[in-house]
Short mmCIF file of C-alpha atoms and ligand atoms in Angstrom, two decimals:
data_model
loop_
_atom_site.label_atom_id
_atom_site.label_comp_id
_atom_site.label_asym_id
_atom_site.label_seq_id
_atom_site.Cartn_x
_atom_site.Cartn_y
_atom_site.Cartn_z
CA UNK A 858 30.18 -2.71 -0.38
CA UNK A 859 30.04 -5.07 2.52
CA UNK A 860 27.26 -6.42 5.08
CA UNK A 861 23.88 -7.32 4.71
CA UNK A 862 20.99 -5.15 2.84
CA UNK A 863 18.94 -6.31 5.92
CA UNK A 864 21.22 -4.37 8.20
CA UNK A 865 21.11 -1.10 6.05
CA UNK A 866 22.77 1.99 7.69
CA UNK A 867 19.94 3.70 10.10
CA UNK A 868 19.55 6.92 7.72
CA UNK A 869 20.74 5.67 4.73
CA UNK A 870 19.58 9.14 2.65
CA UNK A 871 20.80 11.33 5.06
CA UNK A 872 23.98 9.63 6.07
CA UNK A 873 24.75 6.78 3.78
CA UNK A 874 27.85 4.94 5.51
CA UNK A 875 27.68 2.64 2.74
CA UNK A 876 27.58 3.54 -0.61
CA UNK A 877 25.70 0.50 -2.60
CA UNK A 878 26.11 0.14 -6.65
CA UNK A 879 24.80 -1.38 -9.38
CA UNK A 880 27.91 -3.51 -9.42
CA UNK A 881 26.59 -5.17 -6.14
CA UNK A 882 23.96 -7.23 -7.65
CA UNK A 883 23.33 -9.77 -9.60
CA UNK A 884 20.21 -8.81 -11.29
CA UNK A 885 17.62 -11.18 -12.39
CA UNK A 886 13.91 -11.86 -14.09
CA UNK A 887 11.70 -8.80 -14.27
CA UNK A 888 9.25 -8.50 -12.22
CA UNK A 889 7.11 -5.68 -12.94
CA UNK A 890 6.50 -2.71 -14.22
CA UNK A 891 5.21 0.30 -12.90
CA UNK A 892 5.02 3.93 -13.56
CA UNK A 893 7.99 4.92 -13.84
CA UNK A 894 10.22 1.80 -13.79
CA UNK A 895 10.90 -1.49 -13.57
CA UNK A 896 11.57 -3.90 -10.93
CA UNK A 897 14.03 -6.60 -10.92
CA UNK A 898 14.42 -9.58 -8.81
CA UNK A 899 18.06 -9.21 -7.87
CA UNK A 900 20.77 -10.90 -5.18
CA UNK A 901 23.26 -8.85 -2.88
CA UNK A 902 26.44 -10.70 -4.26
CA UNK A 903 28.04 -10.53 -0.98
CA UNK A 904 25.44 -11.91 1.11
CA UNK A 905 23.22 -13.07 -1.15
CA UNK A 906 20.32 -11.89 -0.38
CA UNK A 907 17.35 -12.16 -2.15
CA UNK A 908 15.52 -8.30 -2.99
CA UNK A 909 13.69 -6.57 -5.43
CA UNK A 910 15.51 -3.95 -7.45
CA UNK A 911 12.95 -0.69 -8.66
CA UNK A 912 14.61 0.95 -11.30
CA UNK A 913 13.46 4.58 -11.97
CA UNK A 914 14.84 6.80 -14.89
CA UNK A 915 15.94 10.11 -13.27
CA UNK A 916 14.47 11.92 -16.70
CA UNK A 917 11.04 10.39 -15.92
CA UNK A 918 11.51 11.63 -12.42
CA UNK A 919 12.22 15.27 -13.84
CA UNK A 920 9.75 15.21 -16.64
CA UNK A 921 6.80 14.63 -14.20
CA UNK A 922 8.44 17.01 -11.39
CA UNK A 923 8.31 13.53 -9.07
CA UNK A 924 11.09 14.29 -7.50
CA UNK A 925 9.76 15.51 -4.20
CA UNK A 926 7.02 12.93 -4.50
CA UNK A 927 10.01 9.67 -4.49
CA UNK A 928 12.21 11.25 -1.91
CA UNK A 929 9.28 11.21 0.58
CA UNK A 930 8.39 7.92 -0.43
CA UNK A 931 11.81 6.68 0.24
CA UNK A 932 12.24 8.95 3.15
CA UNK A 933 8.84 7.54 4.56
CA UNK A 934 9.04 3.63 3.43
CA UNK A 935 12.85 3.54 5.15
CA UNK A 936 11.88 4.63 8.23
CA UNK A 937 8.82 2.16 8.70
CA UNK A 938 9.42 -1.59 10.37
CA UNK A 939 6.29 -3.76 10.02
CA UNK A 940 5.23 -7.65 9.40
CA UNK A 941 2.73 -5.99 6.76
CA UNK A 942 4.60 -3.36 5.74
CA UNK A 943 7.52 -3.57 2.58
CA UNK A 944 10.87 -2.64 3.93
CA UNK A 945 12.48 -0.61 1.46
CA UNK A 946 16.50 -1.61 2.64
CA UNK A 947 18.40 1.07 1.15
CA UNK A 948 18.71 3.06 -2.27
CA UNK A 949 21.50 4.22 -4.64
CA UNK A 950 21.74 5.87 -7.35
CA UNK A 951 23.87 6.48 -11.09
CA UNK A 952 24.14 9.15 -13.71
CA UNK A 953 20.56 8.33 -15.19
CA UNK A 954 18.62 6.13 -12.50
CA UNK A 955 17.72 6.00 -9.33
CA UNK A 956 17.26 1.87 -8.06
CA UNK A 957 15.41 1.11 -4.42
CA UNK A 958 16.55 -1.69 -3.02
CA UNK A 959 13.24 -3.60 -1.67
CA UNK A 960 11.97 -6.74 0.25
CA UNK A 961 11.00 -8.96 -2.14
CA UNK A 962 7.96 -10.31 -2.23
CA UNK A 963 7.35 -13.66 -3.90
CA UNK A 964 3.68 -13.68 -4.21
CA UNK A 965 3.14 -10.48 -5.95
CA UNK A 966 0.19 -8.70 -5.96
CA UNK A 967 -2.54 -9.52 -4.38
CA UNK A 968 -4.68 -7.30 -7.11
CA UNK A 969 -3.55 -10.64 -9.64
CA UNK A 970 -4.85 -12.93 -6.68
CA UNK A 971 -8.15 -11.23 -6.53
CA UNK A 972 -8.77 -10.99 -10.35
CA UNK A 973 -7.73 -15.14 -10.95
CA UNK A 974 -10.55 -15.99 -7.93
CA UNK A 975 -12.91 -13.56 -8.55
CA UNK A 976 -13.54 -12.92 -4.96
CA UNK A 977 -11.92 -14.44 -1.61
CA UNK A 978 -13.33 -15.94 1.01
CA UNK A 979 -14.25 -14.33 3.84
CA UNK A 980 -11.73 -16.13 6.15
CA UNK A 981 -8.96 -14.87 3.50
CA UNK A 982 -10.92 -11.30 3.15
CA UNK A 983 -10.78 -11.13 7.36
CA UNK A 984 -7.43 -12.33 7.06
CA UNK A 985 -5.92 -9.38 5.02
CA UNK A 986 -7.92 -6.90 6.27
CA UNK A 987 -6.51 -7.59 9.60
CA UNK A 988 -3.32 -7.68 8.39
CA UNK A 989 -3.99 -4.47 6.66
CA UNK A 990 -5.45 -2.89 9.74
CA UNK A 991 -2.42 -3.52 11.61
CA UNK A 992 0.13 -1.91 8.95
CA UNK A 993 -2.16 1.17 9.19
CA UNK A 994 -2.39 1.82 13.12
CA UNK A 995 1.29 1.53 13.01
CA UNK A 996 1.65 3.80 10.04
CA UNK A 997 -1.25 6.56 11.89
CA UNK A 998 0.95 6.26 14.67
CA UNK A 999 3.87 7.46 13.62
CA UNK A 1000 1.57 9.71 11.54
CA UNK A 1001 1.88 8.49 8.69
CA UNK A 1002 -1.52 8.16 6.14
CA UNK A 1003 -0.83 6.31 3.13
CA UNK A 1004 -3.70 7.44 1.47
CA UNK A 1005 -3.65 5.07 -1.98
CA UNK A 1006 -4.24 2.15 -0.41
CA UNK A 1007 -5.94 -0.51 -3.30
CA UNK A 1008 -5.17 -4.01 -4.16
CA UNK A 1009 -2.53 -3.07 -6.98
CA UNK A 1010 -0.26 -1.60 -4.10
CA UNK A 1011 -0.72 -4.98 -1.64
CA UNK A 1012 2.33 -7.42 -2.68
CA UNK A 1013 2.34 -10.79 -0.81
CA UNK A 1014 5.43 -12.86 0.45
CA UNK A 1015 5.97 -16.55 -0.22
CA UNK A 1016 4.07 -17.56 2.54
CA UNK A 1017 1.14 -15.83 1.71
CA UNK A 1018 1.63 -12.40 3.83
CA UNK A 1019 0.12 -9.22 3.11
CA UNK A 1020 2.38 -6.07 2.13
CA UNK A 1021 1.89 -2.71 2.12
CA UNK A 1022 3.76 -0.86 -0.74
CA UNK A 1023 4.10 1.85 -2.82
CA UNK A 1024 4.03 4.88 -0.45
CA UNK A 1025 4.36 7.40 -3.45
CA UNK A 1026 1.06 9.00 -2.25
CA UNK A 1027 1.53 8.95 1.53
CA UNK A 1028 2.40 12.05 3.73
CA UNK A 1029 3.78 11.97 6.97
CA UNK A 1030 2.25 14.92 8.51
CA UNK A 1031 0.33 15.83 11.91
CA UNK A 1032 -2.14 18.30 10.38
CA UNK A 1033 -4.83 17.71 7.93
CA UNK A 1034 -4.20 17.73 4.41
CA UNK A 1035 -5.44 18.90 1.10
CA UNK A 1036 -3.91 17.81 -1.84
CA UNK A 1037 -6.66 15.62 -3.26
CA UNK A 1038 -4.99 12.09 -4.61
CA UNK A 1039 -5.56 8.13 -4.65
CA UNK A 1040 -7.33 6.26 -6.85
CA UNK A 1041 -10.98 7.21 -7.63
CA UNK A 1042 -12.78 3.96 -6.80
CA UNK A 1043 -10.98 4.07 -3.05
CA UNK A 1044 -10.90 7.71 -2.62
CA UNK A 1045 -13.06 9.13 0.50
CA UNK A 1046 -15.71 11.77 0.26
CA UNK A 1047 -14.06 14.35 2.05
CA UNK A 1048 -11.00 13.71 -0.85
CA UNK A 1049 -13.63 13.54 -3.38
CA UNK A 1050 -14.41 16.83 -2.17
CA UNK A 1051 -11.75 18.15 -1.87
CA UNK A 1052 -11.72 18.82 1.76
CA UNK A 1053 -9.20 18.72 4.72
CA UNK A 1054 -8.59 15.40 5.35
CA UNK A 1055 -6.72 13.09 7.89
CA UNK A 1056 -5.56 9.34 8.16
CA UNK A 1057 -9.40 8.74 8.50
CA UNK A 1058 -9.33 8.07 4.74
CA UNK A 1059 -6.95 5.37 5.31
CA UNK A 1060 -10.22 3.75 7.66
CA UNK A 1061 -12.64 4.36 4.59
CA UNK A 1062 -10.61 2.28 1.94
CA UNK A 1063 -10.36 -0.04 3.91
CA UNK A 1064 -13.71 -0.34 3.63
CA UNK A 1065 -14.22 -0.45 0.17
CA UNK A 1066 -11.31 -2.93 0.18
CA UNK A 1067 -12.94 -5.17 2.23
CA UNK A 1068 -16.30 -4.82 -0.07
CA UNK A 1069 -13.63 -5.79 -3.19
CA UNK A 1070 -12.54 -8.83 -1.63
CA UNK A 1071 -15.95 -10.19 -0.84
CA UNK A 1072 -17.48 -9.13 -4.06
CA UNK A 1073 -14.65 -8.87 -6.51
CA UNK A 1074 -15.38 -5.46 -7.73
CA UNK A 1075 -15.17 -2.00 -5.25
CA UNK A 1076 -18.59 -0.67 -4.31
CA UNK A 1077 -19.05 2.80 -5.98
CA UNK A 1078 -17.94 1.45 -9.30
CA UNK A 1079 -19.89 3.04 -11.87
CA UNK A 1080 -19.77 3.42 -15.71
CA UNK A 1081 -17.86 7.22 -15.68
CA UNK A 1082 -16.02 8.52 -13.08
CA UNK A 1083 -18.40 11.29 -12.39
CA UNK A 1084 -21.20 8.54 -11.54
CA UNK A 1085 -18.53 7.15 -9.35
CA UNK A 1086 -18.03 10.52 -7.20
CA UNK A 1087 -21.62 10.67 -6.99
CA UNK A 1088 -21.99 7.21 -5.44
CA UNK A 1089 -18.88 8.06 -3.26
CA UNK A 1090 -21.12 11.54 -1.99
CA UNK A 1091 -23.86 9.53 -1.26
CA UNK A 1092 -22.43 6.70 0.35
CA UNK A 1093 -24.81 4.52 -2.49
CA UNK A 1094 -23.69 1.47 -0.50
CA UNK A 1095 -25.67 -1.84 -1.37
CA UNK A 1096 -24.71 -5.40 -1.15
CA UNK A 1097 -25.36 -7.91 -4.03
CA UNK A 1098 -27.31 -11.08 -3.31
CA UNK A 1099 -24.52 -13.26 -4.47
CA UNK A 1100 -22.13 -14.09 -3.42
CA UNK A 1101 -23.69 -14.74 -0.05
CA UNK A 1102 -21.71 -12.94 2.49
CA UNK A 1103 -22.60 -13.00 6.27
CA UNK A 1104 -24.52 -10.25 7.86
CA UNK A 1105 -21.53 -9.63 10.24
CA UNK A 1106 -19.23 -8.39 7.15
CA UNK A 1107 -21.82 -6.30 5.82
CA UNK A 1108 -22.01 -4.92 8.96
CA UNK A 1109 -18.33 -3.90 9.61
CA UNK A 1110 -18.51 -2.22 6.04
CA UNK A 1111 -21.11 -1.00 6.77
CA UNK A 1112 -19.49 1.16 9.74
CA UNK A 1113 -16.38 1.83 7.35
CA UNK A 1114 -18.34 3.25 4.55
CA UNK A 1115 -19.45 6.50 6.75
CA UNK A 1116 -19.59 10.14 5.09
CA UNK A 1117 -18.57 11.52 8.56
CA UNK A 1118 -15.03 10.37 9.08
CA UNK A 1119 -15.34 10.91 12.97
CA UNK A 1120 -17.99 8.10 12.96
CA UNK A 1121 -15.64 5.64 10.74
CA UNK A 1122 -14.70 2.40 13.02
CA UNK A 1123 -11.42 3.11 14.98
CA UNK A 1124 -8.87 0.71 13.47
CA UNK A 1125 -8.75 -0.81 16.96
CA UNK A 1126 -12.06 -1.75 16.81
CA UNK A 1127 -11.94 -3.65 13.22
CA UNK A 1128 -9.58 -5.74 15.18
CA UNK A 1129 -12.44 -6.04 18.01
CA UNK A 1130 -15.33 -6.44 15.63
CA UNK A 1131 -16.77 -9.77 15.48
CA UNK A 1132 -16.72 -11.05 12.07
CA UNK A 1133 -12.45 -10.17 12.40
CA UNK A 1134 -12.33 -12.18 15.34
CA UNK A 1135 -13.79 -15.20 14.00
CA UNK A 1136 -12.59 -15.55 10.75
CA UNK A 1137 -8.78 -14.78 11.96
CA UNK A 1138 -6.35 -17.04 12.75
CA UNK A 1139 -4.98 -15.74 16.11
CA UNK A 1140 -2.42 -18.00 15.59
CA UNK A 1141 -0.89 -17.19 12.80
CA UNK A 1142 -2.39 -13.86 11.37
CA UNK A 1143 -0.88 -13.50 7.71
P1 LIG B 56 5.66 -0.56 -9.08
O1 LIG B 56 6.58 0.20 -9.96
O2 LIG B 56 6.00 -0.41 -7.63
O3 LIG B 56 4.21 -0.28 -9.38
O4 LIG B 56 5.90 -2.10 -9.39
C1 LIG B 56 5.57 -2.68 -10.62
C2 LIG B 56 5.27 -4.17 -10.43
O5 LIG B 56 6.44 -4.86 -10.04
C3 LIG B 56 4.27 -4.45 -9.32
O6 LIG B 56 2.98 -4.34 -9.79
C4 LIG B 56 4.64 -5.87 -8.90
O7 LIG B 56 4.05 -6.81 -9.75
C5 LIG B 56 6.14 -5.88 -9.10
N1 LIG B 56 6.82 -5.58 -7.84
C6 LIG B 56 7.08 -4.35 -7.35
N2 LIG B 56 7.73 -4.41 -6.18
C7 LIG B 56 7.90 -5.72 -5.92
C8 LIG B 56 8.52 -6.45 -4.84
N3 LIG B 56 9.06 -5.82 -3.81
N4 LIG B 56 8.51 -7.79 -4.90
C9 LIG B 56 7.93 -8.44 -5.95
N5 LIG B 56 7.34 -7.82 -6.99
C10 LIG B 56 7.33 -6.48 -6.98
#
């Protein structure tokens, strides 16, 4: 194999020029473990390049019928370039796994971040959400809706940067869609439901996202899940006394957190509202 995994071949699963092995890294600690794998922090011998390695057993893959579900992950996740987005580089393949060749990202998730602290501040909590913001409009414009958006699927990068990954639920589609998934606690009422639904949803978890970071827990938590489906229906939406949050960031979840998804806050204006504006950075936005 030659060249440099940041340089992969434009359509790597539909033409691979290059054919990448196991035999091309060096593979290192563990990192993780998901689903249906683990991931490895690893090092393109050649260039040595720093990535993460996702290892996924093919029988896992065939036992769950996932098979559609990862090719339009990787099929999705190759074709996206963003600041806040995880590059997936390239992806190969042997007679019992399938390994994704990722961006590594030093800082890991931001779901471990938010559990040591409790809650963030709200310069940190404008911070990502901006961030997060961004990653979406680009992904809604090339019509893409990730649609499990929650802190266990943000990594960060050694300088702190937010990154979207794990695209195993998102659909690149132009029509609405149906198939209800996510994760309960961030799921929108029209997916609670059931119902049609477009990259809207993406808008509402952001929403509850931004309630998490403030508060440290997401805001239709309840003790079963059908308590939590009724809080999503009703939008049961109330902020606790402590910590003490300003009335600006109440406000933008306020407009996030909105049963009609035609009246959900445009992702441009987030960026516009005022409690983004002040508590980002323009100068460096992480
Ligand atoms: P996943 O199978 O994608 O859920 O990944 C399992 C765990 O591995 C994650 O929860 C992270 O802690 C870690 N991980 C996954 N991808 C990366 C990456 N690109 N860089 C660093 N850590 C990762």
């Amino acid at each position: 194999m030659t060249g440099n995994p940041l340089k992969p071949p434009k359509q790597p699963l539909k033409t691979p020029k290059r054919q990448w092995s196991i035999s091309d890294f060096d593979i290192g600690k563990p990192l993780g473990k998901g689903k249906f794998g683990r991931v490895y922090l690893a090092r393109e011998i050649k260039s040595n390049y720093i990535v993460a390695l996702k290892v996924v057993f093919k029988e896992q893959i065939e036992k769950y019928r996932l098979h559609h579900q990862l090719r339009r992950e990787m099929e999705i996740q190759t074709g996206l370039r963003h600041p806040n987005v995880l590059r997936l580089y390239g992806w190969f393949h042997d007679d019992e796994r399938i390994f994704l060749i990722l961006e590594y990202a030093h800082g890991g998730e931001l779901y471990k971040e938010l559990r040591k602290l409790g809650n963030l501040s709200e310069r940190k909590a404008a911070t990502y959400i901006a961030s997060l913001t961004q990653a979406l409009a680009y992904c809604h414009e090339k019509h893409v809706i990730h649609r499990d958006i929650k802190p266990e699927n943000l990594l960060l990068d050694h300088e702190g940067r937010l990154k979207i990954a794990d695209f195993g639920w998102s659909v690149q589609s132009r029509s609405k869609r149906h198939t209800m998934c996510g994760t309960l606690d961030y799921l929108a009422p029209e997916m609670v439901e059931n119902k049609a639904h477009d990259w809207a949803v993406d808008n509402w978890t952001l929403g509850v996202l931004c309630y998490e970071f403030l508060y440290g827990v997401p805001p239709f938590e309840a003790e079963s899940q059908k308590d939590t489906f009724r809080r999503i229906m009703k939008v049961d939406l109330s902020f606790p006394s402590s910590p003490d949050i300003c009335a600006e960031a109440k406000d933008l979840i306020s407009r996030l957190l909105v049963k009609d998804s035609s009246k959900r806050l445009s992702l441009e204006k987030i960026m516009e509202h005022p409690w983004i504006v002040k508590n980002v950075n323009p100068v460096c936005p992480k």
